[in-house]
Short mmCIF file of C-alpha atoms in Angstrom, two decimals:
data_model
loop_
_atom_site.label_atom_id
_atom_site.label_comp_id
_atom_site.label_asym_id
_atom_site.label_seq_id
_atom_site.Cartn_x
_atom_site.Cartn_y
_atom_site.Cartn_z
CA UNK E 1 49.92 90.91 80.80
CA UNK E 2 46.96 92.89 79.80
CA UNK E 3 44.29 94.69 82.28
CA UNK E 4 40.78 95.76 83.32
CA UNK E 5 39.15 98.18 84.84
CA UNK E 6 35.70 96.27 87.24
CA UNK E 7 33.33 98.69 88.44
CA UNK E 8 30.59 98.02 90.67
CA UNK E 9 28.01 100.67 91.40
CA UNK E 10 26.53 100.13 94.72
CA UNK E 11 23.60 102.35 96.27
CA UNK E 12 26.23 104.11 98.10
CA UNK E 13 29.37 103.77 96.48
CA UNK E 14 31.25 102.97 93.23
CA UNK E 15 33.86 100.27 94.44
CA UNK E 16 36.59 100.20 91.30
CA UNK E 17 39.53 98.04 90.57
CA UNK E 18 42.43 98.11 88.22
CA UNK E 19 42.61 93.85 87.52
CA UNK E 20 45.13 92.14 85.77
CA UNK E 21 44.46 88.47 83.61
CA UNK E 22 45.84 86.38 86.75
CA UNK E 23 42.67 88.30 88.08
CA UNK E 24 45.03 90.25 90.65
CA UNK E 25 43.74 93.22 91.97
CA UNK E 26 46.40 96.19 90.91
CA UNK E 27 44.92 99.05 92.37
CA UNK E 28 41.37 100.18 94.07
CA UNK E 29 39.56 103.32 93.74
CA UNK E 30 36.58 104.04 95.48
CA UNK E 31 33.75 107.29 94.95
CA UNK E 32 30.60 108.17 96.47
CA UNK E 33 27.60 107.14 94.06
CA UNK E 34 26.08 110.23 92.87
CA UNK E 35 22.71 110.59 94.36
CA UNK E 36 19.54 111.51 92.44
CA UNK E 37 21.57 110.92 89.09
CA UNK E 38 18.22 109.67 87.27
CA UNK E 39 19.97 110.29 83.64
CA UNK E 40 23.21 108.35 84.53
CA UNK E 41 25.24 111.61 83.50
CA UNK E 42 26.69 111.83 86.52
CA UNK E 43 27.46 107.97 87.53
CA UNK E 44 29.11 107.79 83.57
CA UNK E 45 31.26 110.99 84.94
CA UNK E 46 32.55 109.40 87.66
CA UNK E 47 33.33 106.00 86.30
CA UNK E 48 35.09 107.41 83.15
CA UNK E 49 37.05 110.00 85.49
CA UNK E 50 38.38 106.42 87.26
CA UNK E 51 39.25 104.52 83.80
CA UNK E 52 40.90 107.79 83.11
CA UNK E 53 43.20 106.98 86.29
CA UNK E 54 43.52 103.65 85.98
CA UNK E 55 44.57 104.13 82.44
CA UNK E 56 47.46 106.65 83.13
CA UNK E 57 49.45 103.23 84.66
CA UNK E 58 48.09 100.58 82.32
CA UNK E 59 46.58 100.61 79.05
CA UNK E 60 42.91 99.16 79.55
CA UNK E 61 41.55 97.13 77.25
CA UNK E 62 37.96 96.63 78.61
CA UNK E 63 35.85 97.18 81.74
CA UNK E 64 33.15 95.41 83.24
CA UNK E 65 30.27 97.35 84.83
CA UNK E 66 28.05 95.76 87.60
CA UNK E 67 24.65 97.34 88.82
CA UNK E 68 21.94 96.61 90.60
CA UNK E 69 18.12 96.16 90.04
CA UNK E 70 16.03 94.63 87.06
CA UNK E 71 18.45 94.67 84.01
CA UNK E 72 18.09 94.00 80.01
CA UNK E 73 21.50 92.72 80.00
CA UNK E 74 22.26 91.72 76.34
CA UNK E 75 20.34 95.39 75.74
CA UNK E 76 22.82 96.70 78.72
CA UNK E 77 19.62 98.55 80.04
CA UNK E 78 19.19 99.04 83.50
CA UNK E 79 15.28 98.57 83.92
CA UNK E 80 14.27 99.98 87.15
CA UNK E 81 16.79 100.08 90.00
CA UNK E 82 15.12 101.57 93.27
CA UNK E 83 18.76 103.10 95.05
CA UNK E 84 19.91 104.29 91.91
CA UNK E 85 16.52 106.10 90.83
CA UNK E 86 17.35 104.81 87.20
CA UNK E 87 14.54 103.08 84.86
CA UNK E 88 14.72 102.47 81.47
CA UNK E 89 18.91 103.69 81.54
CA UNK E 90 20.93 102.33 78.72
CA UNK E 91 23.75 102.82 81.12
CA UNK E 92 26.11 100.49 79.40
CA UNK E 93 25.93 102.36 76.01
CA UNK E 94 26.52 105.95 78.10
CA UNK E 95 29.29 104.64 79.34
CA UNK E 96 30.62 102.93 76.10
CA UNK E 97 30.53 106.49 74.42
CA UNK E 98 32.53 108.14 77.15
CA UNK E 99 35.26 105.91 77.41
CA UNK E 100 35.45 104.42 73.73
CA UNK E 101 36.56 101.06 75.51
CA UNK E 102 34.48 97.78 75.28
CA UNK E 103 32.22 97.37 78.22
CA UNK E 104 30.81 94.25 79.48
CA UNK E 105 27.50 94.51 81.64
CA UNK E 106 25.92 92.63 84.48
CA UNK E 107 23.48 92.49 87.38
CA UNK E 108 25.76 92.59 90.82
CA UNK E 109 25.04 89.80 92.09
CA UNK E 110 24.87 87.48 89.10
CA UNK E 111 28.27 89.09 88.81
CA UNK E 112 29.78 88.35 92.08
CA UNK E 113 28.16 84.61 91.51
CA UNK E 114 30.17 84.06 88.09
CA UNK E 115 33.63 84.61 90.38
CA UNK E 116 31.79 82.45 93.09
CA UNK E 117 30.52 79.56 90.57
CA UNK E 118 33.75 79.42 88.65
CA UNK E 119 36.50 79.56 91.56
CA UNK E 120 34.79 80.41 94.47
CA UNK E 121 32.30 78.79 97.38
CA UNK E 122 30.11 77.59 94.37
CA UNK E 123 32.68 75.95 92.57
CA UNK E 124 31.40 72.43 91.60
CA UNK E 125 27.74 73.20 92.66
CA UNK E 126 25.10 72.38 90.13
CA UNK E 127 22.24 73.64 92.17
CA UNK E 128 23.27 77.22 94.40
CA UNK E 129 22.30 79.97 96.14
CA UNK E 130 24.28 83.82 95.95
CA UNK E 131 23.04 86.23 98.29
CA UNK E 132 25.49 89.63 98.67
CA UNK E 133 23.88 91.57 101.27
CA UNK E 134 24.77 95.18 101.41
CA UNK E 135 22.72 98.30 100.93
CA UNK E 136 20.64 96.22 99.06
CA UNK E 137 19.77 92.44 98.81
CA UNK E 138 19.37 90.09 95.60
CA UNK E 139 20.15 86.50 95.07
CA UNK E 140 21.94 84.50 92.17
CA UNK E 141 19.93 81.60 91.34
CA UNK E 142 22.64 79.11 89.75
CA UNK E 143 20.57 76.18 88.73
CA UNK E 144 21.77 72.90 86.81
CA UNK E 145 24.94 75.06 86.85
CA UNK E 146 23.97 78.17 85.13
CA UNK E 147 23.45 80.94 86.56
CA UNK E 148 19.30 81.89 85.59
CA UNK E 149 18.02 85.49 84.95
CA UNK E 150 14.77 85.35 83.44
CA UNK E 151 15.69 88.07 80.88
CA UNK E 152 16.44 90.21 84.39
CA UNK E 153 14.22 89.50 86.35
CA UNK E 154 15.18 86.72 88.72
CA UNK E 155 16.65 86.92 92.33
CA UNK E 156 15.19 89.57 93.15
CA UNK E 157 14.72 88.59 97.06
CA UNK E 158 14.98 91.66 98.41
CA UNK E 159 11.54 92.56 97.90
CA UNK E 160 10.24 89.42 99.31
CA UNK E 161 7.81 90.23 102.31
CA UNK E 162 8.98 88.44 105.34
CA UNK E 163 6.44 90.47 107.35
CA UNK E 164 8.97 93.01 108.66
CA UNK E 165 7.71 96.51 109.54
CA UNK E 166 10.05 99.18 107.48
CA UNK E 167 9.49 100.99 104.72
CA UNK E 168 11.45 99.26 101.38
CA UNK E 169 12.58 101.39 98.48
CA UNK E 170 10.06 99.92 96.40
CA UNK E 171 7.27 101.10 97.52
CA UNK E 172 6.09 98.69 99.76
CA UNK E 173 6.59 97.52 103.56
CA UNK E 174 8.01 94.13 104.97
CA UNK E 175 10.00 93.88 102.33
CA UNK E 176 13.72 91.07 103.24
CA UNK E 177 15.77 94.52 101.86
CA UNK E 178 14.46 96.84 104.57
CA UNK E 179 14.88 94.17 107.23
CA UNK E 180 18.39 92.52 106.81
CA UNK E 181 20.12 94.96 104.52
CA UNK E 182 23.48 96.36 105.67
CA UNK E 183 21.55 100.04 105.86
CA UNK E 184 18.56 98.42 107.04
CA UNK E 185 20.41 96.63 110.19
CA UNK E 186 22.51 100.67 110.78
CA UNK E 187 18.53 102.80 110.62
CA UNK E 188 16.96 99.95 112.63
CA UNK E 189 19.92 100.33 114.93
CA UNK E 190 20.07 103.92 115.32
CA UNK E 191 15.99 104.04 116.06
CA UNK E 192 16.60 101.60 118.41
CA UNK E 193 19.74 103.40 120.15
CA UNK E 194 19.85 106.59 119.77
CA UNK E 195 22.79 106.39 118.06
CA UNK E 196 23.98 107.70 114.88
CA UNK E 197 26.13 107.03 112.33
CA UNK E 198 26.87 103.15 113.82
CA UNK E 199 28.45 101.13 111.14
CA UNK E 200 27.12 97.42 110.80
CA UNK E 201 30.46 96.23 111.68
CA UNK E 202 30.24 98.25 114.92
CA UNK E 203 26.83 96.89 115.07
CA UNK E 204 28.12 93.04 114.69
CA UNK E 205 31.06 93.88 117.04
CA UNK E 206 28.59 95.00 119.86
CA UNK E 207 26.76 91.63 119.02
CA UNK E 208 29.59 89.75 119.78
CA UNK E 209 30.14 91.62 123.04
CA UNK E 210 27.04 91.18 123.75
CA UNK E 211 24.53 94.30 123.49
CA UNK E 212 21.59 94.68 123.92
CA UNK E 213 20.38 97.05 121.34
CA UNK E 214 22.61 95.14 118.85
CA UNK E 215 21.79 91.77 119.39
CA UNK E 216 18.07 92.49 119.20
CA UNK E 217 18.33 94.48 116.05
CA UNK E 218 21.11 91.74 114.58
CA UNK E 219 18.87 88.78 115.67
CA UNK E 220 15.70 90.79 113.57
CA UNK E 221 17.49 91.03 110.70
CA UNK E 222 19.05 87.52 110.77
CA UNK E 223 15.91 85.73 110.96
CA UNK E 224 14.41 87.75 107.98
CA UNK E 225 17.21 86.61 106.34
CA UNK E 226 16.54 83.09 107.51
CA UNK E 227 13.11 82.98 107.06
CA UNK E 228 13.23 84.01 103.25
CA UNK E 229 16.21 81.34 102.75
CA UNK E 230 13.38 78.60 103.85
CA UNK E 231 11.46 79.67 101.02
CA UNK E 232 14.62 79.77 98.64
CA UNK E 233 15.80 76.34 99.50
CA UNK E 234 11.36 74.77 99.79
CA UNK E 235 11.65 76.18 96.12
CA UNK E 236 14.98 75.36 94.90
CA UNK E 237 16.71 72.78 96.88
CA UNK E 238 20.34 74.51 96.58
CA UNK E 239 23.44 72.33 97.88
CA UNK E 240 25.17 75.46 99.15
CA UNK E 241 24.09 79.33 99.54
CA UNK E 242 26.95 81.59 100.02
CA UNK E 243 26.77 84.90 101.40
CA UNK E 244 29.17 87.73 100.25
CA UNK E 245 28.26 91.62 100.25
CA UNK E 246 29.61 93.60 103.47
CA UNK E 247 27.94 91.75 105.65
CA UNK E 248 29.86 88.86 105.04
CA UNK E 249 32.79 89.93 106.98
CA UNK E 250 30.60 89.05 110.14
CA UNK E 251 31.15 85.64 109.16
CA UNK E 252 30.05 82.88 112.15
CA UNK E 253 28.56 86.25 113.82
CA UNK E 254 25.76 86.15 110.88
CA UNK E 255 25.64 82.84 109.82
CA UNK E 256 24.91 81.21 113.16
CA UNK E 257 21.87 82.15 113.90
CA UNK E 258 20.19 81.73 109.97
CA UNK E 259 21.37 77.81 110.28
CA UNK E 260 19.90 77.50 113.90
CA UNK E 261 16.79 78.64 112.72
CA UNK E 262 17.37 76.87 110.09
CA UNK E 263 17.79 73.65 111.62
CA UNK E 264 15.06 73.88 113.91
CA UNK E 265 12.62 75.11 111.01
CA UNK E 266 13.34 72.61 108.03
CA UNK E 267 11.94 69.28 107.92
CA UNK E 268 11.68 66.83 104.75
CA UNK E 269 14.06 70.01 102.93
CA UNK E 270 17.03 69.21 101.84
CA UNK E 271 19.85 71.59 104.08
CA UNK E 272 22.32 73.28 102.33
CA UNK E 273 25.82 74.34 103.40
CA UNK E 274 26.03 78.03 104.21
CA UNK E 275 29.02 79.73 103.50
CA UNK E 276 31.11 83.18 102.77
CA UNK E 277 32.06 84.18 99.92
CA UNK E 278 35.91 82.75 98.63
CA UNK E 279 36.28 86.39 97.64
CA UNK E 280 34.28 88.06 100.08
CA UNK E 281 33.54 91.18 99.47
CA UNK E 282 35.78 91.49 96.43
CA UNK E 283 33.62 88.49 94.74
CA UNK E 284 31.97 91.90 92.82
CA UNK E 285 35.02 93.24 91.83
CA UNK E 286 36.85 89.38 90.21
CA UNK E 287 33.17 88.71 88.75
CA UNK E 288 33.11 91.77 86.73
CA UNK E 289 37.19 91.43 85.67
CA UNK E 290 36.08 88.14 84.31
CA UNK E 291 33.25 89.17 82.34
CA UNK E 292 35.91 91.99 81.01
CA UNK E 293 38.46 89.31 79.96
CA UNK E 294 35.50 87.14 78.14
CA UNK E 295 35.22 90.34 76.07
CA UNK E 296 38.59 90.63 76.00
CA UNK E 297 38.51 86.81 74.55
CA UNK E 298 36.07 87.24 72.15
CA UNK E 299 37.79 90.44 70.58
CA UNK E 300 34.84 92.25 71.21
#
């Protein structure tokens, strides 16, 4: 049996896990992203500090590093990525020296999508739709069954104005990102309630008992969500668009009100199936252990 190390480095937090080449998940770690790390020398810290760990149990043999934003992926440069204040970052070569293991490197969400498209909601979908929404929002755009990046630049629907009224990390305002985002759905809440420090699964849980404050701020960010899927599938035409991220786990909660609108919205279009993620919120953490094993594979 050999092993893995997938890291995914989220706006907020480094999820980690210690995978094995059934793609179990041995162990989790989990650390608080370092903020205002424009160099990288603190996110490469952290990350090598949990290979270290892992690697006290298991010998590792590679790891596969997932971030966000516009990437040079063969160049493993992370171009610009608004929550992690990086541009230009050759984080997969920082991280390569630290740790002295091979490192494969990927956008999050085309990530997520590869453990989606091979064994997941995807599977058997030439033309699809991956859309993770957490503290930040991107699609995979699997077309013809491959899963497109336009040397890095693709899927990035986030930043897609669907006329919404919040300030978005990239500068501008309306942005799908600051409307429907996991942290977008908890600020909108709070300025709404009062309230601090409400999780969006205490937000969807208030939803489903019916809320007031909730369900208006849940029914905003659902039809931002909606109305930039009606441009995705007038464009595209996917057969299925699976959700994943943390805001999956509202399941029916969130996906309810994107296909009523949906529905009512769509005419000669042709209406995909919307669905979870297979591995949830873990579809991050399997992606990246796969791309590890391909290097593994390959001897690289």
């Amino acid at each position: 049996m050999s092993y893995v190390v997938a890291v995914d480095v989220g706006g907020t937090e480094i999820k980690s896990a210690l995978v094995d080449s059934d793609f179990n998940v041995i162990a989790t770690i989990t650390a608080p992203t370092p903020k205002a790390d424009s160099t990288g020398a603190e996110t490469v810290k952290a990350i090598a500090a949990i290979v270290a760990e892992f690697g006290a149990a298991q010998k590792v043999e590679a790891v596969g590093l997932a971030v966000p934003g516009a990437l040079d992926e063969p160049a493993g440069t992370s171009r610009w990525s608004g929550n992690l204040q990086w541009k230009n970052l050759p984080i997969r070569d920082l991280l390569h020296t630290a740790i002295n293991i091979p490192v494969a490197f990927g956008h999050d969400v085309r990530t997520a999508a590869v453990a989606e498209l091979r064994s997941g909601a995807a599977q058997g979908a030439r033309n699809a739709i991956f859309i993770p929404v957490g503290t930040g929002i991107a699609a995979a755009l699997i077309i013809d069954g491959e899963i497109r990046s336009a040397e890095g630049y693709a899927g990035e629907i986030g930043h897609v104005n669907v006329n919404g009224k919040y300030p978005c990390v990239c500068g501008k305002t309306g942005c799908l990102e600051a409307a429907s985002s996991t942290l977008a759905i908890s600020k909108a809440y709070e300025a709404q309630s009062g309230k601090t420090g409400t999780t969006t699964e205490e937000i969807f849980k208030l939803v489903i008992a019916g809320d007031a404050v909730a369900t208006n701020v849940w029914s905003d960010a659902t039809a931002a969500m909606a109305r930039a899927c009606e441009s995705l599938i007038t464009i595209l035409a996917p057969e299925v668009i699976v959700f994943g991220g943390g805001l999956s786990n509202a399941g029916e909660t969130f996906l309810k009100p994107i296909r009523d609108y949906l529905d009512a919205s769509l005419t000669f279009q042709r209406k995909p199936r919307l669905e979870i993620a297979h591995y949830g919120s873990k579809a991050g953490t399997i992606g990246c252990a796969m791309l590890a094993f391909d290097l593994v594979k390959a001897g690289k």
